[in-house]
Amino acid sequence: MLLDTWISFFVACWIISLSPGAGAIASMSSGLNYGFRRGYWNAIGLQLALALQIGIVATGLGAVLATSELAFSVIKWFGVAYLVLPWLEAVGGAAAAMAVESGDAAHGRPWPLVMRGFVVNASNPKAIVFILAVLPQFLDPARPLLAQYLILAATMIAVDLIVMAGYTGLAARVLRLLRAPHQQRLLNRTFGGLFAAAALLLATVRRAGHATPGA
């Protein structure tokens, strides 16, 4: 891969990762509730899903998903349901209060957080369609494709890990300042609302070629 091509992709990765989305919301929510060290496991799950999505595109399955209305809809509505759950918990008052101990939460196991991040990213079919549209622009058909896909995947994941560390760390720092019960409830409801907004946006997504006007 030419250096100029990689640099262009590197810059694009920063723009993509910094754009607010469900992954950023999940990272901030995890940082607020569990602190940085534990909350960052959520970002690991996000990257595992990203690696899976790039692998799907690299094997050609991404094109099938992009053209299959059924597959696209099943994944999309699963993602909508998963994202709306935190909002339902916040509205119902079931959201757990945040616990702070030396700057980190005293609860929150790594595996559930990894799975949470994985599902948030994996249940967004638009991400696969987006990767399918973007990655080929940086590929040189005359060179080995596997090596290029590995370079692009490593770059995209590394950048996203840094960005999600920023989101998680920023939220974890805010956590230390907001310990009152009413502040915790407000934060839980705020992030529940953000997840609901992300679910609403995902619900409006249409398969390529079937986009709604203005989408």
mmCIF file of C-alpha atoms in Angstrom:
data_model
loop_
_atom_site.group_PDB
_atom_site.id
_atom_site.type_symbol
_atom_site.label_atom_id
_atom_site.label_comp_id
_atom_site.label_asym_id
_atom_site.label_seq_id
_atom_site.Cartn_x
_atom_site.Cartn_y
_atom_site.Cartn_z
ATOM 1 C CA MET A 1 0.000 0.000 0.000
ATOM 2 C CA LEU A 2 1.329 3.437 -0.951
ATOM 3 C CA LEU A 3 2.144 5.741 1.960
ATOM 4 C CA ASP A 4 -0.040 8.550 0.570
ATOM 5 C CA THR A 5 -3.005 6.178 0.397
ATOM 6 C CA TRP A 6 -2.474 5.037 3.961
ATOM 7 C CA ILE A 7 -2.186 8.609 5.251
ATOM 8 C CA SER A 8 -5.459 9.519 3.548
ATOM 9 C CA PHE A 9 -7.145 6.521 5.155
ATOM 10 C CA PHE A 10 -5.576 7.379 8.517
ATOM 11 C CA VAL A 11 -7.075 10.876 8.405
ATOM 12 C CA ALA A 12 -10.450 9.470 7.332
ATOM 13 C CA CYS A 13 -10.388 7.059 10.299
ATOM 14 C CA TRP A 14 -10.036 9.938 12.751
ATOM 15 C CA ILE A 15 -12.964 11.768 11.194
ATOM 16 C CA ILE A 16 -15.107 8.629 11.266
ATOM 17 C CA SER A 17 -14.201 7.678 14.853
ATOM 18 C CA LEU A 18 -14.681 11.175 16.259
ATOM 19 C CA SER A 19 -18.174 11.397 14.783
ATOM 20 C CA PRO A 20 -20.672 10.845 17.648
ATOM 21 C CA GLY A 21 -22.531 7.535 17.417
ATOM 22 C CA ALA A 22 -23.767 4.587 19.432
ATOM 23 C CA GLY A 23 -20.192 3.469 20.100
ATOM 24 C CA ALA A 24 -19.239 6.838 21.584
ATOM 25 C CA ILE A 25 -22.396 6.881 23.709
ATOM 26 C CA ALA A 26 -21.691 3.350 24.968
ATOM 27 C CA SER A 27 -18.087 4.313 25.802
ATOM 28 C CA MET A 28 -19.136 7.405 27.768
ATOM 29 C CA SER A 29 -21.853 5.460 29.569
ATOM 30 C CA SER A 30 -19.350 2.760 30.551
ATOM 31 C CA GLY A 31 -16.833 5.359 31.718
ATOM 32 C CA LEU A 32 -19.440 7.063 33.856
ATOM 33 C CA ASN A 33 -20.717 3.870 35.427
ATOM 34 C CA TYR A 34 -17.516 1.852 35.821
ATOM 35 C CA GLY A 35 -14.554 4.229 35.586
ATOM 36 C CA PHE A 36 -11.869 4.094 32.907
ATOM 37 C CA ARG A 37 -10.068 0.831 33.654
ATOM 38 C CA ARG A 38 -13.230 -1.261 33.723
ATOM 39 C CA GLY A 39 -15.319 0.815 31.370
ATOM 40 C CA TYR A 40 -12.697 0.549 28.647
ATOM 41 C CA TRP A 41 -13.548 -3.127 28.181
ATOM 42 C CA ASN A 42 -16.585 -1.830 26.303
ATOM 43 C CA ALA A 43 -14.218 -0.348 23.686
ATOM 44 C CA ILE A 44 -12.572 -3.749 23.243
ATOM 45 C CA GLY A 45 -15.969 -5.189 22.359
ATOM 46 C CA LEU A 46 -16.552 -2.360 19.883
ATOM 47 C CA GLN A 47 -13.300 -3.209 18.113
ATOM 48 C CA LEU A 48 -14.022 -6.937 17.991
ATOM 49 C CA ALA A 49 -17.259 -6.113 16.171
ATOM 50 C CA LEU A 50 -15.410 -3.704 13.868
ATOM 51 C CA ALA A 51 -12.879 -6.422 13.027
ATOM 52 C CA LEU A 52 -15.748 -8.814 12.290
ATOM 53 C CA GLN A 53 -17.427 -6.254 10.020
ATOM 54 C CA ILE A 54 -14.207 -5.642 8.080
ATOM 55 C CA GLY A 55 -13.755 -9.400 7.766
ATOM 56 C CA ILE A 56 -17.296 -9.732 6.399
ATOM 57 C CA VAL A 57 -16.565 -7.066 3.798
ATOM 58 C CA ALA A 58 -13.204 -8.650 2.908
ATOM 59 C CA THR A 59 -14.800 -12.050 2.264
ATOM 60 C CA GLY A 60 -17.489 -10.541 0.063
ATOM 61 C CA LEU A 61 -20.371 -11.227 2.457
ATOM 62 C CA GLY A 62 -20.802 -7.501 2.964
ATOM 63 C CA ALA A 63 -22.151 -7.200 -0.568
ATOM 64 C CA VAL A 64 -24.752 -9.853 0.215
ATOM 65 C CA LEU A 65 -25.873 -7.994 3.338
ATOM 66 C CA ALA A 66 -26.002 -4.712 1.430
ATOM 67 C CA THR A 67 -28.402 -6.214 -1.112
ATOM 68 C CA SER A 68 -30.477 -8.421 1.208
ATOM 69 C CA GLU A 69 -33.453 -6.553 2.640
ATOM 70 C CA LEU A 70 -34.210 -9.373 5.115
ATOM 71 C CA ALA A 71 -30.694 -9.674 6.526
ATOM 72 C CA PHE A 72 -30.361 -5.914 6.755
ATOM 73 C CA SER A 73 -33.705 -5.542 8.560
ATOM 74 C CA VAL A 74 -33.098 -8.385 11.030
ATOM 75 C CA ILE A 75 -29.771 -6.932 12.160
ATOM 76 C CA LYS A 76 -31.119 -3.382 12.200
ATOM 77 C CA TRP A 77 -34.161 -4.092 14.364
ATOM 78 C CA PHE A 78 -32.127 -6.213 16.740
ATOM 79 C CA GLY A 79 -29.828 -3.217 17.149
ATOM 80 C CA VAL A 80 -32.776 -0.892 17.716
ATOM 81 C CA ALA A 81 -34.166 -3.154 20.442
ATOM 82 C CA TYR A 82 -30.764 -3.464 22.120
ATOM 83 C CA LEU A 83 -30.157 0.294 22.122
ATOM 84 C CA VAL A 84 -33.587 1.145 23.506
ATOM 85 C CA LEU A 85 -33.155 -1.107 26.573
ATOM 86 C CA PRO A 86 -30.987 1.399 28.537
ATOM 87 C CA TRP A 87 -33.643 4.052 27.960
ATOM 88 C CA LEU A 88 -36.383 1.740 29.270
ATOM 89 C CA GLU A 89 -34.282 0.952 32.333
ATOM 90 C CA ALA A 90 -33.642 4.645 32.992
ATOM 91 C CA VAL A 91 -37.324 5.551 32.606
ATOM 92 C CA GLY A 92 -38.345 2.676 34.860
ATOM 93 C CA GLY A 93 -35.807 3.640 37.485
ATOM 94 C CA ALA A 94 -33.955 0.326 37.128
ATOM 95 C CA ALA A 95 -30.654 1.882 36.117
ATOM 96 C CA ALA A 96 -28.002 0.991 38.644
ATOM 97 C CA ALA A 97 -26.556 3.796 40.725
ATOM 98 C CA MET A 98 -22.935 4.563 40.008
ATOM 99 C CA ALA A 99 -20.405 3.407 42.582
ATOM 100 C CA VAL A 100 -17.050 5.164 42.838
ATOM 101 C CA GLU A 101 -14.045 3.761 44.594
ATOM 102 C CA SER A 102 -10.664 5.421 44.110
ATOM 103 C CA GLY A 103 -11.788 6.799 40.794
ATOM 104 C CA ASP A 104 -13.052 3.474 39.472
ATOM 105 C CA ALA A 105 -16.342 1.672 39.909
ATOM 106 C CA ALA A 106 -16.468 -1.211 42.352
ATOM 107 C CA HIS A 107 -18.525 -3.297 39.957
ATOM 108 C CA GLY A 108 -18.665 -4.158 36.287
ATOM 109 C CA ARG A 109 -17.016 -7.330 35.012
ATOM 110 C CA PRO A 110 -14.945 -7.272 31.785
ATOM 111 C CA TRP A 111 -16.807 -9.929 29.795
ATOM 112 C CA PRO A 112 -20.307 -8.371 29.979
ATOM 113 C CA LEU A 113 -18.811 -5.006 29.003
ATOM 114 C CA VAL A 114 -16.962 -6.556 26.056
ATOM 115 C CA MET A 115 -20.174 -8.219 24.904
ATOM 116 C CA ARG A 116 -22.115 -5.008 25.323
ATOM 117 C CA GLY A 117 -19.689 -3.112 23.093
ATOM 118 C CA PHE A 118 -19.640 -5.956 20.584
ATOM 119 C CA VAL A 119 -23.427 -6.032 20.239
ATOM 120 C CA VAL A 120 -23.666 -2.231 19.932
ATOM 121 C CA ASN A 121 -21.345 -2.229 16.904
ATOM 122 C CA ALA A 122 -22.268 -5.596 15.408
ATOM 123 C CA SER A 123 -25.986 -4.799 15.378
ATOM 124 C CA ASN A 124 -25.528 -1.807 13.074
ATOM 125 C CA PRO A 125 -25.834 -3.074 9.471
ATOM 126 C CA LYS A 126 -25.172 0.430 8.184
ATOM 127 C CA ALA A 127 -21.592 0.076 9.450
ATOM 128 C CA ILE A 128 -20.968 -2.884 7.128
ATOM 129 C CA VAL A 129 -22.514 -1.028 4.202
ATOM 130 C CA PHE A 130 -20.370 2.001 5.056
ATOM 131 C CA ILE A 131 -17.189 -0.085 5.262
ATOM 132 C CA LEU A 132 -18.136 -1.771 2.000
ATOM 133 C CA ALA A 133 -18.376 1.657 0.356
ATOM 134 C CA VAL A 134 -15.242 3.183 1.890
ATOM 135 C CA LEU A 135 -12.538 0.511 2.139
ATOM 136 C CA PRO A 136 -12.379 -0.441 -1.572
ATOM 137 C CA GLN A 137 -11.458 3.162 -2.379
ATOM 138 C CA PHE A 138 -8.141 2.646 -0.573
ATOM 139 C CA LEU A 139 -7.346 -0.772 -2.056
ATOM 140 C CA ASP A 140 -4.944 -1.353 -4.930
ATOM 141 C CA PRO A 141 -6.258 -4.336 -6.964
ATOM 142 C CA ALA A 142 -2.758 -4.909 -8.340
ATOM 143 C CA ARG A 143 -1.375 -5.662 -4.872
ATOM 144 C CA PRO A 144 -2.204 -8.491 -2.421
ATOM 145 C CA LEU A 145 -5.643 -7.675 -0.999
ATOM 146 C CA LEU A 146 -5.296 -9.608 2.270
ATOM 147 C CA ALA A 147 -2.274 -7.578 3.365
ATOM 148 C CA GLN A 148 -4.077 -4.356 2.489
ATOM 149 C CA TYR A 149 -7.212 -5.347 4.402
ATOM 150 C CA LEU A 150 -5.071 -6.204 7.439
ATOM 151 C CA ILE A 151 -3.337 -2.817 7.284
ATOM 152 C CA LEU A 152 -6.623 -0.951 6.933
ATOM 153 C CA ALA A 153 -8.254 -2.971 9.737
ATOM 154 C CA ALA A 154 -5.309 -2.427 12.097
ATOM 155 C CA THR A 155 -5.328 1.306 11.347
ATOM 156 C CA MET A 156 -9.064 1.706 11.815
ATOM 157 C CA ILE A 157 -9.117 -0.296 15.051
ATOM 158 C CA ALA A 158 -6.070 1.487 16.514
ATOM 159 C CA VAL A 159 -7.570 4.919 15.846
ATOM 160 C CA ASP A 160 -10.947 3.911 17.246
ATOM 161 C CA LEU A 161 -9.317 2.494 20.392
ATOM 162 C CA ILE A 162 -7.653 5.868 20.990
ATOM 163 C CA VAL A 163 -10.840 7.827 20.357
ATOM 164 C CA MET A 164 -12.962 5.556 22.568
ATOM 165 C CA ALA A 165 -10.309 5.825 25.285
ATOM 166 C CA GLY A 166 -10.845 9.589 25.131
ATOM 167 C CA TYR A 167 -14.627 9.251 25.402
ATOM 168 C CA THR A 168 -14.341 6.718 28.236
ATOM 169 C CA GLY A 169 -11.691 8.680 30.120
ATOM 170 C CA LEU A 170 -13.541 11.982 29.815
ATOM 171 C CA ALA A 171 -16.700 10.424 31.214
ATOM 172 C CA ALA A 172 -14.739 8.723 34.004
ATOM 173 C CA ARG A 173 -13.291 12.087 35.085
ATOM 174 C CA VAL A 174 -16.768 13.609 35.166
ATOM 175 C CA LEU A 175 -17.887 10.645 37.289
ATOM 176 C CA ARG A 176 -15.690 11.772 40.177
ATOM 177 C CA LEU A 177 -17.465 15.110 40.307
ATOM 178 C CA LEU A 178 -21.044 13.800 40.216
ATOM 179 C CA ARG A 179 -21.709 11.594 43.232
ATOM 180 C CA ALA A 180 -25.035 12.879 44.543
ATOM 181 C CA PRO A 181 -27.935 10.444 43.974
ATOM 182 C CA HIS A 182 -29.974 12.972 41.994
ATOM 183 C CA GLN A 183 -26.962 13.673 39.767
ATOM 184 C CA GLN A 184 -26.498 9.955 39.143
ATOM 185 C CA ARG A 185 -30.168 9.552 38.249
ATOM 186 C CA LEU A 186 -29.954 12.504 35.870
ATOM 187 C CA LEU A 187 -26.882 11.033 34.163
ATOM 188 C CA ASN A 188 -28.506 7.625 33.839
ATOM 189 C CA ARG A 189 -31.589 9.185 32.277
ATOM 190 C CA THR A 190 -29.495 11.385 30.001
ATOM 191 C CA PHE A 191 -27.544 8.450 28.624
ATOM 192 C CA GLY A 192 -30.717 6.396 28.430
ATOM 193 C CA GLY A 193 -32.138 9.170 26.263
ATOM 194 C CA LEU A 194 -29.002 9.220 24.098
ATOM 195 C CA PHE A 195 -29.298 5.473 23.531
ATOM 196 C CA ALA A 196 -32.954 5.973 22.599
ATOM 197 C CA ALA A 197 -31.936 8.684 20.128
ATOM 198 C CA ALA A 198 -29.333 6.337 18.621
ATOM 199 C CA ALA A 199 -32.010 3.640 18.344
ATOM 200 C CA LEU A 200 -34.323 6.090 16.586
ATOM 201 C CA LEU A 201 -31.613 7.030 14.095
ATOM 202 C CA LEU A 202 -30.844 3.370 13.444
ATOM 203 C CA ALA A 203 -34.554 2.699 12.882
ATOM 204 C CA THR A 204 -34.574 5.274 10.065
ATOM 205 C CA VAL A 205 -31.671 3.622 8.243
ATOM 206 C CA ARG A 206 -32.541 2.099 4.886
ATOM 207 C CA ARG A 207 -30.596 -0.340 2.746
ATOM 208 C CA ALA A 208 -28.507 1.226 -0.018
ATOM 209 C CA GLY A 209 -30.767 2.116 -2.908
ATOM 210 C CA HIS A 210 -33.801 2.380 -0.606
ATOM 211 C CA ALA A 211 -32.841 5.463 1.370
ATOM 212 C CA THR A 212 -35.507 7.838 2.493
ATOM 213 C CA PRO A 213 -35.468 11.363 1.023
ATOM 214 C CA GLY A 214 -32.899 13.521 2.754
ATOM 215 C CA ALA A 215 -31.258 10.513 4.472
#
